[in-house]
């Protein structure tokens, strides 16, 4: 069936060859798509000439596409990637001659366009010419529309990793790099601006028609298709900063924000300076456009392509006015995107299999560059907190690897939060593990790496240089083994009768979920692990030891001298020590010796809780490690964040049991001495790590219903109701906890409720609602449930719509009995809803899962998540179910209760 019945194709007009676009239902298409998928040995894709026009009124785009290829072998078909766009004209030419085409097939199942030639194409230069049209997407895939308001319209492309096919037929294989010559047609005047990777070279007004202007950009250096960027929108641009090395940096954003972006411009310049020094390679483009757009729900939140960096405008306006934790996140993202931008065409991978390296190198560079720019606060804890620890949390239950070995033809599927966490975090951590072995050498190799520039994808396998980082080790094998293997190693310390210490490894946490048929893979699961460690009597001397390729046990010491493996959690593995060694760590930490750095303390706490959760050790081990915090001397945020995360999990898992009160007592003991010291409430203008640590302590108190904390926050909130004077740092904690506690303050509740109803400012409304849902009373929860389900209010952008109100309410487990009977009926197919609604429903379901101990309900939720193609909900429900089963099967409840009971008796 022709999808363009009656449409005269250009090839048909000028040449007798009949061309018809057909939907792919012919059986041989599948084979052709596979067999004739072009490789870089078959052809070079030399150049794309693209002209695009966006019609904001019709919400569509049209484009003229010319793809210049240099064919190196004989082919009977041309197979291109093609997604949702529509092809209106198509021809293949050699010079001025048209090549006879038998047919062009839109093979939708594989998202390919297959051009069947009437006879085989012989090597030589050809041009594929097409006219395309498509709708501007609502999702950030391909060309998408950001509809901020009537006079603020934006369209931008997001092609990572394989969305270019929705905008034009292309060869989106990482091995191909091409020159792009772009022109964009935008409305004349009206404040519209067009931005692409390169500087504009020429502008023609009233072309191609009246009221339109065409902007021609300079040709790009060879780029992968996914690095290409096109943006048209109502933007103003700042005066460019001129960097010493000759490029300019400017910010484009909505007119009303331009005065709030100067700081970002300066910051990007200094990040560029630091990167330049580090990799000692000259930046090869002449300009950097930093574009701030009002993007909602843009999954990566920002994008760094050669010459263009896009941020969500919320993130980069008035950066220093942000709270400490927000500021750390924004700075990290900025370095990340600038780094992507810099290496976008210098260092690329040759196949999707290595796609993870893009994020890995950028993530690792964030740690290095961040600590050079902000040595007072940007240290390893940022990487540990944002990358390594979240990835290690996800990995034992998320069935994925970095390469997504199931399909090497495609980039990994990152459509879930869990997959993203794992992909970004694990890749960063694996490279950090290698870099930590010999940083000077690693840096040298990275520099070499970068100076390959465009050539690396054609001439060299990405790993060739890395491989010589450590001469005696096969680093390439090592990277592959980390990339292809699920899970990470658990290193176990074994001390035999004569005091010999050896190390063994096995995969962490996978046994219970893995089917036994997979037995054979167990042996290959053993990995090469480089390990840094030190002996406690000489903590400054960091030593190195390796698990070799076969993963055989290794001998560490002939006589036991206490040691700590995984110095600064530099490696991506966990360690289980002997019972005596764990006890020794607990006493070292409690005796306030300076033997262990905070990173090591946090690592011990994290490993111990994870090991207890999976049944390797008793829960008393991690609990006796965290009690050192009560000394009042822990001034670093990392151990606090670590302890908070794990204690909260146990709290949720055992809510409304005997343990609840005991845990509240424990937390009271941990934070008491900090609360007595008034400075904990001083948050404004304090060093970033201090603020984050103090907030972690305050939030820990709030979560565990600490009366002193709640009392204080209530006082702050009452003041706020008189006059908005709360420091920004304290705001979130105040609203999250002020209404908690067994004694319900009815008066405060009523006041907040009426303020919530009257409030027009969406942000304040949100805060009032957040405070309200903390209330610990059945009666008030019933009231809130009614209100949450009330009619949609008329608000700009509907940001506090029904689903968002419900989502915030679901953070209170007392509301869950209302949700249970309701969800499955109400949102039967939430996968079809808008991104925002879907996100809110996902948020609600994850909250329900977090607090549930009902195995049947968890199973149902998992199936529900699966039916809605929501991997996070599906797998998280299964994870919590498995956790609950473990808690039941191994009597964790009883152990934890006994330990807490004894500890509290002995210490009060
Ligand atoms: Zn990235």
Short mmCIF file of C-alpha atoms in Angstrom, two decimals, residues 420-621:
data_model
loop_
_atom_site.label_atom_id
_atom_site.label_comp_id
_atom_site.label_asym_id
_atom_site.label_seq_id
_atom_site.Cartn_x
_atom_site.Cartn_y
_atom_site.Cartn_z
CA UNK A 420 19.99 5.76 34.18
CA UNK A 421 21.34 5.62 37.70
CA UNK A 422 23.15 2.42 36.96
CA UNK A 423 24.44 3.47 33.57
CA UNK A 424 25.78 6.84 34.65
CA UNK A 425 26.94 5.79 38.08
CA UNK A 426 28.55 2.50 37.23
CA UNK A 427 30.41 3.81 34.19
CA UNK A 428 31.76 6.74 36.18
CA UNK A 429 32.73 4.49 39.06
CA UNK A 430 34.48 1.90 36.90
CA UNK A 431 36.64 4.53 35.27
CA UNK A 432 37.30 6.12 38.65
CA UNK A 433 38.43 2.73 39.89
CA UNK A 434 40.97 2.53 37.07
CA UNK A 435 42.06 6.14 37.43
CA UNK A 436 42.59 5.71 41.14
CA UNK A 437 45.28 3.10 40.50
CA UNK A 438 47.70 5.46 38.84
CA UNK A 439 46.27 8.86 38.29
CA UNK A 440 49.27 10.49 36.60
CA UNK A 441 49.42 7.78 34.02
CA UNK A 442 45.69 7.73 33.55
CA UNK A 443 45.71 11.47 32.96
CA UNK A 444 48.49 11.13 30.42
CA UNK A 445 46.52 8.47 28.57
CA UNK A 446 43.40 10.59 28.63
CA UNK A 447 45.33 13.44 27.04
CA UNK A 448 46.55 11.12 24.32
CA UNK A 449 43.02 9.96 23.90
CA UNK A 450 41.70 13.43 23.33
CA UNK A 451 44.35 14.40 20.86
CA UNK A 452 43.10 11.74 18.45
CA UNK A 453 40.24 14.08 17.77
CA UNK A 454 38.00 12.95 14.96
CA UNK A 455 40.06 9.97 13.97
CA UNK A 456 39.48 7.74 16.88
CA UNK A 457 36.27 6.22 15.63
CA UNK A 458 37.74 5.09 12.34
CA UNK A 459 41.28 4.14 13.09
CA UNK A 460 41.40 2.97 16.60
CA UNK A 461 39.38 1.01 18.98
CA UNK A 462 38.52 3.23 21.85
CA UNK A 463 40.45 1.19 24.36
CA UNK A 464 43.80 1.03 22.69
CA UNK A 465 45.20 3.91 24.62
CA UNK A 466 43.62 3.08 27.91
CA UNK A 467 45.10 -0.34 27.60
CA UNK A 468 48.59 0.90 28.28
CA UNK A 469 47.56 2.73 31.43
CA UNK A 470 48.90 -0.12 33.48
CA UNK A 471 51.37 -1.97 31.43
CA UNK A 472 51.16 -5.38 32.98
CA UNK A 473 47.40 -5.56 33.12
CA UNK A 474 45.05 -6.19 30.30
CA UNK A 475 42.96 -3.14 30.89
CA UNK A 476 40.87 -3.71 27.81
CA UNK A 477 39.75 -7.09 29.14
CA UNK A 478 39.04 -5.48 32.40
CA UNK A 479 36.82 -2.80 30.93
CA UNK A 480 34.97 -5.41 28.91
CA UNK A 481 34.45 -7.62 31.91
CA UNK A 482 33.01 -4.72 33.92
CA UNK A 483 30.87 -3.66 31.02
CA UNK A 484 29.39 -7.03 30.24
CA UNK A 485 28.84 -8.49 33.67
CA UNK A 486 25.78 -7.93 35.74
CA UNK A 487 26.26 -7.07 39.38
CA UNK A 488 29.56 -6.29 41.08
CA UNK A 489 31.94 -8.37 43.20
CA UNK A 490 31.65 -9.04 46.86
CA UNK A 491 35.16 -9.47 48.19
CA UNK A 492 35.29 -11.62 51.30
CA UNK A 493 38.19 -11.58 53.73
CA UNK A 494 39.09 -15.05 54.96
CA UNK A 495 41.53 -15.62 57.81
CA UNK A 496 42.68 -19.19 58.32
CA UNK A 497 43.85 -20.84 61.55
CA UNK A 498 47.45 -19.70 61.17
CA UNK A 499 46.46 -16.08 60.56
CA UNK A 500 46.94 -16.11 56.78
CA UNK A 501 44.62 -13.58 55.17
CA UNK A 502 43.21 -14.25 51.73
CA UNK A 503 40.54 -12.61 49.62
CA UNK A 504 37.81 -14.33 47.66
CA UNK A 505 35.19 -12.91 45.36
CA UNK A 506 31.71 -13.72 44.16
CA UNK A 507 28.93 -11.64 42.58
CA UNK A 508 27.05 -9.55 45.09
CA UNK A 509 23.39 -10.04 45.78
CA UNK A 510 22.34 -11.87 42.65
CA UNK A 511 21.88 -15.39 43.95
CA UNK A 512 18.29 -15.24 45.08
CA UNK A 513 17.00 -13.64 41.89
CA UNK A 514 19.11 -15.58 39.43
CA UNK A 515 17.76 -18.74 37.88
CA UNK A 516 19.92 -21.81 38.36
CA UNK A 517 20.12 -22.51 34.63
CA UNK A 518 22.62 -19.69 34.57
CA UNK A 519 25.14 -21.67 36.63
CA UNK A 520 27.81 -21.56 33.94
CA UNK A 521 27.94 -17.79 33.98
CA UNK A 522 28.91 -17.72 37.65
CA UNK A 523 32.52 -18.44 36.95
CA UNK A 524 32.74 -15.75 34.28
CA UNK A 525 31.17 -13.36 36.76
CA UNK A 526 34.48 -13.19 38.55
CA UNK A 527 36.25 -10.04 37.64
CA UNK A 528 39.59 -8.38 37.51
CA UNK A 529 39.53 -6.00 40.41
CA UNK A 530 42.19 -3.47 41.20
CA UNK A 531 42.09 -2.81 44.93
CA UNK A 532 43.53 -0.06 47.05
CA UNK A 533 43.94 -0.74 50.75
CA UNK A 534 45.90 0.27 53.81
CA UNK A 535 46.90 -1.23 57.11
CA UNK A 536 45.39 0.50 60.10
CA UNK A 537 48.73 0.95 61.78
CA UNK A 538 50.02 2.88 58.77
CA UNK A 539 46.91 4.50 57.27
CA UNK A 540 48.73 6.91 54.98
CA UNK A 541 50.42 4.20 52.99
CA UNK A 542 47.99 3.11 50.30
CA UNK A 543 48.82 -0.24 48.74
CA UNK A 544 47.59 -1.96 45.62
CA UNK A 545 46.53 -5.54 44.95
CA UNK A 546 44.71 -7.18 42.05
CA UNK A 547 42.30 -9.97 41.47
CA UNK A 548 43.56 -11.36 38.20
CA UNK A 549 41.38 -12.25 35.27
CA UNK A 550 40.35 -15.66 36.56
CA UNK A 551 39.32 -14.19 39.88
CA UNK A 552 41.13 -16.88 41.92
CA UNK A 553 41.46 -16.21 45.65
CA UNK A 554 44.52 -14.13 46.49
CA UNK A 555 46.78 -14.10 49.50
CA UNK A 556 46.95 -10.66 51.12
CA UNK A 557 48.93 -11.17 54.31
CA UNK A 558 50.69 -14.10 55.93
CA UNK A 559 49.98 -12.68 59.37
CA UNK A 560 46.88 -10.63 60.05
CA UNK A 561 47.54 -6.93 60.54
CA UNK A 562 44.23 -5.03 60.58
CA UNK A 563 43.54 -3.39 57.22
CA UNK A 564 40.80 -1.59 55.34
CA UNK A 565 40.13 -2.58 51.73
CA UNK A 566 38.70 -0.26 49.09
CA UNK A 567 40.41 2.92 50.18
CA UNK A 568 38.02 5.88 49.86
CA UNK A 569 35.56 3.53 48.18
CA UNK A 570 37.62 3.95 45.05
CA UNK A 571 36.49 0.58 43.74
CA UNK A 572 33.14 -0.65 42.52
CA UNK A 573 32.77 -3.61 44.87
CA UNK A 574 31.78 -4.40 48.43
CA UNK A 575 33.87 -6.02 51.11
CA UNK A 576 32.89 -8.40 53.88
CA UNK A 577 35.42 -8.70 56.72
CA UNK A 578 35.61 -11.24 59.50
CA UNK A 579 33.48 -10.76 62.58
CA UNK A 580 36.53 -9.65 64.58
CA UNK A 581 37.56 -7.13 61.98
CA UNK A 582 34.09 -5.58 61.87
CA UNK A 583 34.18 -5.28 65.66
CA UNK A 584 37.60 -3.70 65.40
CA UNK A 585 36.33 -1.09 62.93
CA UNK A 586 33.44 -0.27 65.26
CA UNK A 587 35.81 0.34 68.14
CA UNK A 588 38.24 2.37 66.01
CA UNK A 589 35.39 4.58 64.86
CA UNK A 590 33.98 4.96 68.34
CA UNK A 591 37.31 5.81 69.84
CA UNK A 592 37.47 8.81 67.56
CA UNK A 593 40.82 7.91 66.21
CA UNK A 594 41.83 9.65 63.03
CA UNK A 595 42.83 6.33 61.50
CA UNK A 596 39.92 6.29 59.08
CA UNK A 597 39.01 9.07 56.65
CA UNK A 598 35.36 10.02 56.37
CA UNK A 599 35.14 8.34 52.96
CA UNK A 600 36.31 5.10 54.57
CA UNK A 601 33.90 5.39 57.48
CA UNK A 602 31.04 6.03 55.09
CA UNK A 603 32.15 3.09 52.98
CA UNK A 604 32.22 0.73 55.97
CA UNK A 605 28.74 1.86 57.00
CA UNK A 606 27.40 1.44 53.47
CA UNK A 607 28.94 -1.99 52.94
CA UNK A 608 27.84 -3.24 56.34
CA UNK A 609 24.19 -2.24 55.88
CA UNK A 610 24.13 -3.72 52.38
CA UNK A 611 25.69 -6.96 53.62
CA UNK A 612 23.21 -7.19 56.48
CA UNK A 613 20.33 -6.58 54.09
CA UNK A 614 21.47 -9.53 51.97
CA UNK A 615 22.02 -11.78 54.95
CA UNK A 616 25.82 -11.89 55.01
CA UNK A 617 26.18 -10.33 58.44
CA UNK A 618 24.05 -9.49 61.45
CA UNK A 619 22.30 -6.08 61.47
CA UNK A 620 24.11 -5.33 64.71
CA UNK A 621 27.32 -4.83 62.71
#
